[in-house]
XYZ file of C-alpha atoms in Angstrom:
661
model
C 145.669 -10.491 155.390
C 149.068 -12.110 156.235
C 150.116 -15.764 156.029
C 151.402 -17.682 159.068
C 155.106 -18.415 159.037
C 157.020 -21.576 159.783
C 155.939 -25.139 159.121
C 152.380 -25.850 158.050
C 152.179 -28.359 160.870
C 150.502 -26.711 163.818
C 152.863 -26.361 166.758
C 152.096 -25.476 170.327
C 153.405 -21.999 171.126
C 153.122 -19.964 174.275
C 152.414 -16.278 174.748
C 155.269 -14.290 176.204
C 156.178 -10.787 177.387
C 158.815 -9.185 175.197
C 160.721 -6.194 176.469
C 160.577 -3.183 174.106
C 163.919 -1.670 175.143
C 167.382 -3.204 174.716
C 168.722 -5.368 177.506
C 171.648 -3.981 179.485
C 174.011 -5.380 182.095
C 172.678 -4.230 185.472
C 174.911 -2.334 187.836
C 176.140 -4.100 190.952
C 174.250 -1.665 193.170
C 170.553 -2.494 193.530
C 169.649 1.158 193.997
C 170.730 1.919 190.433
C 168.567 -0.764 188.924
C 165.846 0.678 186.626
C 162.284 0.346 187.790
C 160.243 -1.961 185.585
C 157.362 -0.231 183.856
C 154.451 -1.946 182.195
C 154.878 0.350 179.213
C 158.310 -1.158 178.575
C 156.763 -4.545 177.852
C 154.581 -5.638 174.949
C 152.316 -8.674 174.842
C 153.235 -10.856 171.925
C 151.351 -13.996 170.965
C 153.628 -16.519 169.370
C 150.624 -17.962 167.532
C 150.275 -14.730 165.560
C 153.770 -14.394 164.223
C 153.404 -13.128 160.681
C 155.603 -12.675 157.751
C 155.630 -9.502 155.637
C 153.322 -9.680 152.639
C 154.396 -8.936 149.098
C 152.987 -6.008 147.169
C 150.238 -5.042 146.510
C 148.861 -6.926 149.539
C 151.097 -5.054 151.944
C 149.650 -1.730 150.757
C 146.102 -3.112 151.048
C 146.884 -4.240 154.574
C 148.088 -0.754 155.515
C 144.969 0.859 154.023
C 142.664 -1.495 155.931
C 144.527 -0.850 159.188
C 144.370 2.903 158.567
C 140.644 2.646 157.934
C 140.144 0.793 161.202
C 142.223 3.399 163.076
C 140.219 6.294 161.656
C 136.938 4.559 162.454
C 138.130 3.980 166.010
C 139.023 7.676 166.374
C 135.527 8.648 165.212
C 134.007 6.232 167.706
C 136.098 7.660 170.524
C 135.137 11.242 169.604
C 131.454 10.356 169.534
C 131.710 8.644 172.891
C 133.455 11.713 174.339
C 130.776 14.007 172.927
C 128.044 11.760 174.304
C 129.629 11.760 177.752
C 130.086 15.532 177.630
C 126.459 15.938 176.585
C 125.281 13.881 179.557
C 127.522 15.823 181.937
C 126.282 19.248 180.727
C 123.682 20.996 182.830
C 120.568 21.216 180.704
C 118.208 24.164 181.313
C 114.602 23.650 182.273
C 112.481 23.171 179.155
C 108.964 24.622 179.093
C 106.219 23.608 176.694
C 103.711 26.074 175.201
C 100.551 26.840 177.104
C 98.335 27.797 174.158
C 98.190 26.219 170.718
C 96.398 27.539 167.633
C 95.891 24.776 165.064
C 95.846 25.888 161.445
C 94.921 23.950 158.343
C 97.096 26.185 156.153
C 100.750 27.141 156.314
C 101.201 30.500 158.147
C 103.810 32.639 156.433
C 104.138 35.533 158.889
C 102.860 36.866 162.201
C 102.423 40.167 164.018
C 101.303 41.023 167.562
C 99.636 44.195 168.802
C 97.758 44.678 172.067
C 95.901 41.393 172.761
C 95.588 40.287 169.139
C 97.653 38.114 166.810
C 97.583 38.654 163.058
C 98.619 35.630 160.966
C 99.242 35.962 157.238
C 98.638 32.936 155.065
C 96.795 31.717 152.007
C 94.606 34.361 150.308
C 94.632 36.764 153.267
C 95.141 36.969 157.005
C 93.325 35.965 160.177
C 92.927 37.572 163.606
C 93.322 35.578 166.838
C 93.095 36.321 170.515
C 96.552 36.292 172.088
C 95.680 34.434 175.294
C 92.986 31.883 174.448
C 93.914 31.314 170.749
C 90.339 31.954 169.616
C 89.974 32.946 166.005
C 88.034 36.176 165.682
C 87.955 36.906 161.975
C 89.380 35.814 158.611
C 89.895 38.165 155.666
C 90.452 36.066 152.528
C 89.884 38.099 149.379
C 93.208 37.629 147.612
C 94.244 35.189 144.915
C 97.741 34.895 146.341
C 99.277 34.411 149.793
C 100.286 37.069 152.291
C 104.068 36.900 152.782
C 104.632 39.610 155.426
C 102.490 41.577 157.835
C 102.990 44.516 160.240
C 100.762 45.817 163.034
C 101.000 49.162 164.891
C 99.258 50.154 168.098
C 97.192 53.355 167.733
C 95.859 53.336 171.287
C 92.490 51.637 171.225
C 92.818 50.820 167.508
C 95.353 48.878 165.435
C 96.818 49.592 162.004
C 97.531 46.462 159.908
C 99.793 46.400 156.835
C 99.919 43.040 154.972
C 101.958 42.484 151.785
C 101.048 39.671 149.365
C 103.149 37.602 146.964
C 102.729 40.108 144.126
C 104.219 42.832 146.313
C 101.008 44.827 146.864
C 100.797 46.496 150.287
C 97.457 47.317 151.898
C 96.460 49.297 154.972
C 93.683 48.107 157.305
C 92.143 49.883 160.272
C 91.060 47.463 163.019
C 88.905 48.411 165.983
C 86.733 46.442 168.351
C 83.671 46.335 166.140
C 85.032 46.297 162.620
C 87.798 45.905 160.065
C 88.210 48.690 157.491
C 90.271 48.643 154.301
C 91.942 52.038 153.908
C 93.938 51.694 150.710
C 96.025 49.402 148.516
C 99.199 51.459 148.468
C 100.794 50.394 145.178
C 97.996 48.625 143.305
C 97.482 49.821 139.704
C 95.151 48.789 136.889
C 97.966 48.313 134.367
C 99.902 45.212 135.451
C 102.919 46.245 133.361
C 103.358 49.243 135.673
C 102.893 47.255 138.857
C 105.483 47.930 141.579
C 106.611 45.615 144.363
C 106.692 46.499 148.051
C 109.884 45.162 149.624
C 109.617 46.545 153.147
C 107.184 48.465 155.348
C 107.712 50.511 158.497
C 105.123 52.267 160.689
C 106.148 54.947 163.159
C 105.619 54.655 166.898
C 102.028 55.756 167.468
C 101.004 55.269 163.832
C 101.409 58.851 162.576
C 103.597 57.964 159.568
C 104.246 54.972 157.321
C 106.985 54.274 154.787
C 106.987 51.731 151.949
C 110.090 50.621 150.035
C 108.961 50.071 146.433
C 110.681 48.571 143.399
C 109.692 48.783 139.747
C 111.093 49.349 136.244
C 114.645 48.748 137.479
C 114.418 51.460 140.137
C 113.887 51.528 143.869
C 112.560 54.310 146.077
C 110.887 55.022 149.410
C 107.385 56.487 149.654
C 106.491 58.190 152.941
C 102.882 58.872 153.997
C 101.260 60.857 156.792
C 98.405 58.880 158.349
C 95.242 60.816 159.360
C 94.426 58.637 162.360
C 92.373 61.389 164.057
C 90.121 61.526 161.000
C 89.782 57.752 160.986
C 88.601 57.760 164.581
C 85.911 60.343 163.811
C 84.814 58.552 160.661
C 84.456 55.255 162.519
C 82.507 56.864 165.392
C 80.232 58.678 162.939
C 79.991 56.317 159.945
C 77.283 58.384 158.229
C 79.934 60.969 157.380
C 82.020 58.483 155.406
C 79.397 56.064 154.113
C 79.870 54.588 150.661
C 76.419 53.794 149.224
C 77.828 51.534 146.520
C 79.002 48.922 149.021
C 77.066 46.907 151.550
C 78.073 45.870 155.011
C 79.517 42.392 155.138
C 78.713 40.752 158.426
C 81.062 38.433 160.215
C 81.644 35.244 158.238
C 84.113 32.718 159.536
C 85.646 30.093 157.302
C 85.436 27.212 159.727
C 87.373 24.064 158.866
C 86.271 20.734 160.190
C 89.014 20.650 162.803
C 87.639 23.728 164.580
C 85.291 22.891 167.431
C 82.336 24.904 168.648
C 84.334 26.059 171.654
C 86.752 27.883 169.397
C 83.899 29.815 167.818
C 82.956 31.597 171.025
C 83.876 35.260 170.645
C 84.248 38.091 173.051
C 83.710 40.733 170.364
C 81.657 40.937 167.213
C 83.797 41.846 164.208
C 82.566 42.646 160.732
C 84.269 43.858 157.586
C 82.960 47.367 156.879
C 83.434 47.756 153.153
C 80.707 50.411 152.972
C 82.742 52.971 154.943
C 85.469 54.817 153.108
C 88.137 56.230 155.384
C 90.440 59.137 154.602
C 93.427 58.207 152.477
C 97.033 58.561 153.652
C 98.792 61.728 152.491
C 101.894 61.187 150.355
C 104.533 63.612 151.665
C 107.886 62.421 150.337
C 109.593 60.220 147.732
C 113.214 59.338 148.502
C 115.560 57.806 145.945
C 119.004 56.280 146.533
C 121.886 58.763 146.486
C 123.559 59.215 143.137
C 127.070 57.779 142.715
C 129.817 60.289 143.348
C 131.268 61.536 140.032
C 133.484 64.359 138.871
C 132.506 67.896 139.785
C 130.838 70.329 137.422
C 131.677 73.354 139.546
C 134.313 75.807 138.400
C 135.259 77.222 141.797
C 134.903 76.283 145.496
C 132.505 79.217 145.958
C 129.987 77.481 143.695
C 130.207 74.387 145.889
C 129.340 76.318 149.055
C 126.613 78.214 147.222
C 125.002 74.869 146.321
C 124.654 73.930 150.003
C 121.660 75.721 151.483
C 121.525 76.025 155.265
C 124.073 73.190 155.536
C 121.426 70.700 154.275
C 123.095 67.629 152.835
C 126.496 68.590 154.186
C 128.586 65.422 154.446
C 126.801 63.409 151.748
C 129.738 63.752 149.345
C 127.584 65.002 146.485
C 128.858 68.593 146.517
C 132.636 68.510 146.116
C 135.440 69.946 143.995
C 137.086 66.710 142.786
C 137.507 66.549 139.007
C 137.059 63.521 136.736
C 140.807 63.288 136.080
C 141.473 62.912 139.802
C 138.881 60.122 140.066
C 140.480 58.344 137.092
C 143.941 58.589 138.620
C 142.761 57.182 141.932
C 140.920 54.347 140.170
C 144.046 53.459 138.160
C 146.179 53.387 141.311
C 143.609 51.228 143.101
C 143.426 48.699 140.255
C 147.228 48.520 140.034
C 147.590 47.798 143.750
C 144.799 45.227 143.989
C 144.929 43.699 140.521
C 145.176 40.105 141.772
C 141.968 40.552 143.763
C 140.076 42.194 140.890
C 140.842 39.680 138.128
C 138.016 37.353 139.138
C 134.580 37.422 137.607
C 132.189 39.924 139.125
C 128.532 39.143 139.479
C 125.703 41.481 138.686
C 125.454 44.480 140.966
C 122.660 44.079 143.490
C 119.823 46.551 143.570
C 120.300 48.941 146.444
C 118.128 48.223 149.491
C 117.212 50.610 152.281
C 116.848 50.357 156.047
C 114.841 53.157 157.649
C 113.614 54.220 161.097
C 111.223 56.850 162.426
C 112.980 58.924 165.085
C 111.377 60.956 167.867
C 112.489 64.513 168.778
C 115.695 64.430 170.772
C 119.260 65.643 171.027
C 120.167 64.949 167.401
C 116.682 65.121 165.892
C 115.384 68.470 167.113
C 112.453 70.229 165.488
C 112.610 73.791 164.115
C 111.448 76.495 166.499
C 108.460 77.429 164.321
C 107.208 73.830 164.094
C 104.945 72.523 166.849
C 104.533 68.765 167.024
C 102.658 66.687 169.612
C 104.716 64.774 172.130
C 105.742 61.260 171.145
C 105.256 61.862 167.412
C 108.067 61.036 164.995
C 109.684 64.070 163.397
C 112.607 62.637 161.406
C 113.082 59.646 159.106
C 116.559 58.061 159.238
C 117.639 55.928 156.285
C 120.767 54.239 154.933
C 121.218 52.415 151.626
C 123.141 49.263 150.771
C 126.833 49.919 150.264
C 126.548 53.556 151.357
C 128.559 55.216 154.134
C 125.959 57.814 155.101
C 122.945 57.780 157.407
C 120.512 60.398 156.051
C 117.990 62.350 158.153
C 114.810 63.644 156.486
C 112.321 65.923 158.214
C 108.718 64.675 158.175
C 107.335 68.209 158.351
C 106.966 68.639 154.591
C 104.658 68.097 151.639
C 105.127 66.302 148.353
C 105.864 69.619 146.615
C 108.921 70.201 148.791
C 112.294 69.014 147.540
C 113.275 65.704 149.142
C 116.728 66.698 150.353
C 118.146 65.420 153.646
C 118.296 67.852 156.548
C 121.230 66.019 158.057
C 123.862 63.416 157.203
C 125.868 61.184 159.537
C 128.891 59.995 157.528
C 130.625 56.780 158.574
C 134.095 55.456 157.752
C 132.706 52.282 156.132
C 129.430 51.226 154.486
C 126.630 50.716 157.007
C 125.662 47.041 157.148
C 122.993 46.934 159.886
C 121.071 49.454 161.971
C 118.679 48.918 164.843
C 116.380 51.229 166.803
C 115.480 50.358 170.388
C 111.883 49.578 171.326
C 111.572 52.867 173.234
C 112.976 54.798 170.208
C 115.658 56.307 172.461
C 118.775 54.504 171.212
C 120.100 53.860 167.712
C 122.926 51.499 166.729
C 124.798 51.664 163.412
C 127.026 48.668 162.535
C 129.471 49.170 159.662
C 131.100 46.566 157.451
C 134.489 47.139 159.116
C 133.096 45.877 162.443
C 132.711 49.313 164.073
C 129.534 49.982 166.078
C 128.215 53.489 166.718
C 125.707 53.897 169.560
C 123.522 57.011 169.649
C 121.462 58.299 172.578
C 118.524 60.106 170.989
C 116.513 60.865 174.126
C 118.421 63.567 176.000
C 117.187 67.070 175.264
C 118.181 70.461 176.645
C 115.907 73.275 175.455
C 115.807 71.763 171.965
C 119.505 72.474 171.291
C 122.699 70.464 170.950
C 124.823 71.553 173.906
C 127.856 70.359 175.835
C 126.768 69.559 179.417
C 128.920 70.770 182.270
C 128.861 67.465 184.123
C 129.684 63.984 182.799
C 127.186 62.250 180.559
C 124.990 59.716 182.325
C 123.833 57.761 179.277
C 124.025 54.016 179.859
C 122.988 51.362 177.379
C 123.707 47.751 176.476
C 123.624 46.259 173.006
C 123.572 42.551 172.113
C 125.416 41.824 168.859
C 125.113 38.612 166.802
C 128.164 38.146 164.562
C 128.468 36.204 161.323
C 130.354 33.376 163.083
C 127.315 32.796 165.382
C 129.060 34.303 168.412
C 127.082 36.702 170.604
C 128.668 39.748 172.268
C 127.456 42.344 174.769
C 128.555 45.950 174.202
C 128.130 48.251 177.224
C 128.454 52.034 176.866
C 128.519 54.362 179.877
C 128.635 58.049 179.026
C 132.137 59.214 178.161
C 133.814 56.028 179.431
C 135.350 53.573 177.034
C 132.794 50.914 176.017
C 133.324 47.345 177.184
C 132.767 44.213 175.122
C 132.087 40.818 176.673
C 131.379 37.472 175.030
C 127.994 35.977 175.859
C 128.166 32.928 173.571
C 131.368 31.634 172.021
C 131.615 30.559 168.415
C 130.510 26.896 168.336
C 133.354 24.483 167.631
C 132.262 21.090 168.980
C 128.486 21.526 168.728
C 127.960 23.063 165.293
C 124.218 22.466 165.404
C 124.047 24.864 168.373
C 125.064 27.826 166.211
C 122.785 30.768 166.997
C 120.978 32.076 163.932
C 118.664 34.699 165.486
C 118.500 36.852 168.620
C 115.434 38.798 169.738
C 115.030 41.045 172.806
C 112.056 40.689 175.140
C 110.889 44.293 175.706
C 108.696 43.332 178.653
C 111.709 41.761 180.415
C 114.646 44.194 180.340
C 118.003 42.474 179.981
C 116.492 39.264 178.570
C 116.932 37.982 175.018
C 115.675 34.943 173.129
C 118.239 32.929 171.170
C 117.273 30.610 168.298
C 119.739 27.869 167.292
C 120.083 25.767 164.157
C 119.033 22.635 166.044
C 115.656 24.255 166.755
C 116.262 25.083 170.420
C 114.947 28.356 171.860
C 116.539 29.687 175.045
C 116.007 32.683 177.313
C 119.264 34.385 178.307
C 119.961 36.957 180.995
C 122.690 39.129 179.456
C 123.609 40.785 182.767
C 124.908 37.622 184.496
C 125.151 36.073 181.774
C 123.364 32.742 181.989
C 120.650 30.668 180.360
C 117.460 30.949 182.407
C 115.390 28.293 180.649
C 114.523 26.832 177.252
C 111.325 26.519 175.225
C 110.255 23.815 172.808
C 107.097 22.770 170.975
C 105.590 19.343 171.718
C 107.527 16.314 170.499
C 105.166 15.767 167.580
C 106.217 19.173 166.174
C 109.506 20.756 165.218
C 110.833 23.788 163.356
C 110.891 22.978 159.635
C 113.475 25.694 158.893
C 115.244 26.310 162.238
C 117.844 28.704 160.758
C 115.018 31.086 159.762
C 112.376 30.561 162.459
C 108.963 32.189 162.142
C 108.312 33.929 165.461
C 107.163 37.223 166.943
C 107.725 38.796 170.374
C 105.122 41.023 172.011
C 106.199 44.578 172.790
C 104.036 45.009 175.886
C 103.473 41.449 177.144
C 106.119 38.933 178.323
C 105.236 36.357 175.686
C 106.227 35.239 172.194
C 104.723 33.076 169.453
C 106.486 30.371 167.462
C 105.385 28.418 164.404
C 105.674 24.638 164.670
C 105.494 22.106 161.847
C 104.419 18.483 162.051
C 107.222 16.271 160.662
C 104.889 13.519 159.443
C 102.620 15.895 157.576
C 105.203 18.231 156.012
C 106.120 15.624 153.384
C 102.476 15.022 152.466
C 101.589 15.612 148.824
C 98.130 16.888 149.666
C 98.316 20.469 150.960
C 95.016 20.009 152.764
C 96.546 17.341 154.988
C 99.319 19.636 156.201
C 98.552 20.847 159.702
C 100.605 23.534 161.396
C 100.317 25.205 164.745
C 101.181 28.514 166.345
C 102.432 28.061 169.902
C 102.179 30.809 172.501
C 104.717 30.904 175.343
C 103.487 33.137 178.169
C 106.530 33.741 180.364
C 104.460 34.898 183.332
C 102.842 31.473 183.660
C 106.054 29.480 184.171
C 107.180 29.009 187.815
C 110.830 29.824 187.161
C 110.006 33.102 185.391
C 107.142 34.280 187.592
C 109.417 36.114 190.040
C 111.465 37.608 187.214
C 108.354 39.028 185.575
C 107.165 40.493 188.873
C 110.531 42.169 189.493
C 110.447 43.742 186.031
C 107.078 45.376 186.718
C 107.625 48.992 187.832
C 104.843 51.163 189.308
C 103.831 54.205 187.299
C 104.886 56.557 190.129
C 108.376 55.090 190.127
C 108.620 55.508 186.366
C 107.641 59.165 186.694
C 110.089 59.928 189.512
C 113.045 57.774 188.508
C 115.616 59.181 186.111
C 116.286 55.657 184.839
C 112.979 55.723 182.972
C 113.199 59.316 181.764
C 113.670 58.284 178.141
C 110.316 56.469 177.953
C 108.339 59.582 178.972
C 107.079 62.187 176.505
C 109.179 65.279 175.905
C 106.833 67.648 177.782
C 106.655 65.288 180.759
C 110.434 64.977 180.884
C 110.847 68.759 180.831
C 108.137 69.149 183.472
C 109.843 66.638 185.776
C 113.188 68.346 185.214
C 111.784 71.781 186.077
C 109.952 70.443 189.120
C 113.116 68.790 190.393
C 115.102 71.994 189.876
C 112.396 74.050 191.584
C 112.318 71.690 194.568
C 116.100 71.862 194.929
C 116.001 75.658 194.665
C 113.175 75.888 197.188
C 115.075 73.651 199.593
C 118.163 75.776 199.183
C 116.214 78.991 199.855
C 114.705 77.502 203.018
C 118.137 76.477 204.240
C 119.464 79.991 203.607
C 116.509 81.513 205.475
C 117.121 79.146 208.378
C 120.798 80.080 208.625
C 119.916 83.781 208.313
C 117.563 83.494 211.277
C 120.180 81.701 213.319
C 122.718 84.391 212.461
C 120.324 87.155 213.524
C 119.526 85.329 216.738
C 123.229 84.969 217.551
C 123.791 88.674 216.932
C 120.959 89.554 219.316
C 122.450 87.317 221.984
C 125.821 88.972 221.593
C 124.259 92.426 221.981
C 122.357 91.413 225.098
C 125.496 89.904 226.572
C 127.563 93.021 225.861
C 124.950 95.282 227.528
C 124.969 93.209 230.682
């Protein structure tokens, strides 16, 4: 970019070292002479002596040099990242052991017992969990199934798929048949059709709740499920026979890719459309809480008279704040935060609900006159979007009863997320201000809320995924201050390693699965903490949408399923050519995890005797163990007292004999 200076006649020049610093007269003493440093010299080629360029070429020269410098910095950073990547210790990567090839895109999955339920085009299919054999396909819909739930009823399974139109259905699945119970929100008039947004089934399958939306409103319908009647009706089908329908024997839609080996079945399943099972009983309809407005009461006595038996206390609905006070507070708020409120506001989102079925415990006790079987949910906990309160509704009611909450847990900020543990013993409420509230629901003392004399022994750990993709471990021990430790830092260098989902492995306590944006799946031990191993589909497959992976973890087996997509076939225009697979990762089969799985297996006797597993036992069994332990301690104490009494009597007799002699 610059022109050579001097004469145009080429002259021989020699390279030379030019000192950067100014020359000085050295001191007469050699010790004071400065030490020569290579940095003080610059290599200058006399052949490349240049003259300064005129504008605009000088500016162009600077821009080109700047571009080269920036490119060199990028190259150096990439080289450093590549070297750091090679120096990092990579975990052992395991491939799936079982693969289920599908000719249609699976939208959702659910696992219960030894069966996998996959929702897809026009229905859902049932597979064996371990050998990936397809057992049955139910395809009677005109649209796809977008979500599916499955609940373990003992020897039977309750299935709840929801299709694209928002219609939820209940199926009863046993070893010899599939029964359609009811389409929950299906109506003949399409203009009155409602949409099911979310479904939840209680532990044991005694209750089910459906979040419905329609006509600009949203509400929660709660049903009691007559599973005892279903069992009798299936065992004695003549009692519930429907003569208008015929039995449809097993018919498998077999694509060409399915071999004859995959058609071997351990059980014979048929769709029993001729048997009509008992319908679920609608017991409650819950609507979002009304916005807090000015009071209509004239005196505080009317406010207290409105509250019956303290029901709804803390919801904020019954107060003595007038409209003028609300207006004054609103004016003050707008004046203080005017610069933040001047922007355009979008449309207000429709309120959503998160709900959980809670078992009887310390904070969810049953009335004295109500007798409920052990392990059956008794309370429904729910919180709405943007609301500060967690409402508790008793399930011992009918549709005629008024749907008022029996209890309210108010929080200082709106509740953003809530999670119930797999054993239904612990509940976590996370508010928008970053505060977490951990509840122990298992401890019971004669069905009453009491203050124990000794220190609380509750101990739980909670893994929290934050919005910046960092993962934290919150540990709570009784009355001690909780501790927070960082499991995974917020990614700075490796942005593609940002964690987008975390799932616990119930069969392996203390283990969680982490799903990253780059498609990697890792098993982490939160106690140490460290990465145990990683899982990945075969190289010909990858996760099409890694930030929202389609997976499911078994509640009772140490395994999980992951959907994999073929990169070459995803871009195909013909939907029939798209081939997807469901990969099953059985953690017990991998050498590195075999010992871990064996250590997590606890004998039934140890679970009965150990206090560490008291929360997983039924209420009656817990009370029985408690009374037996107290009786054994009391019996031991009585025996010790009798022993010391005998020794005391014997010593007295010896003293008497000695005094006589």
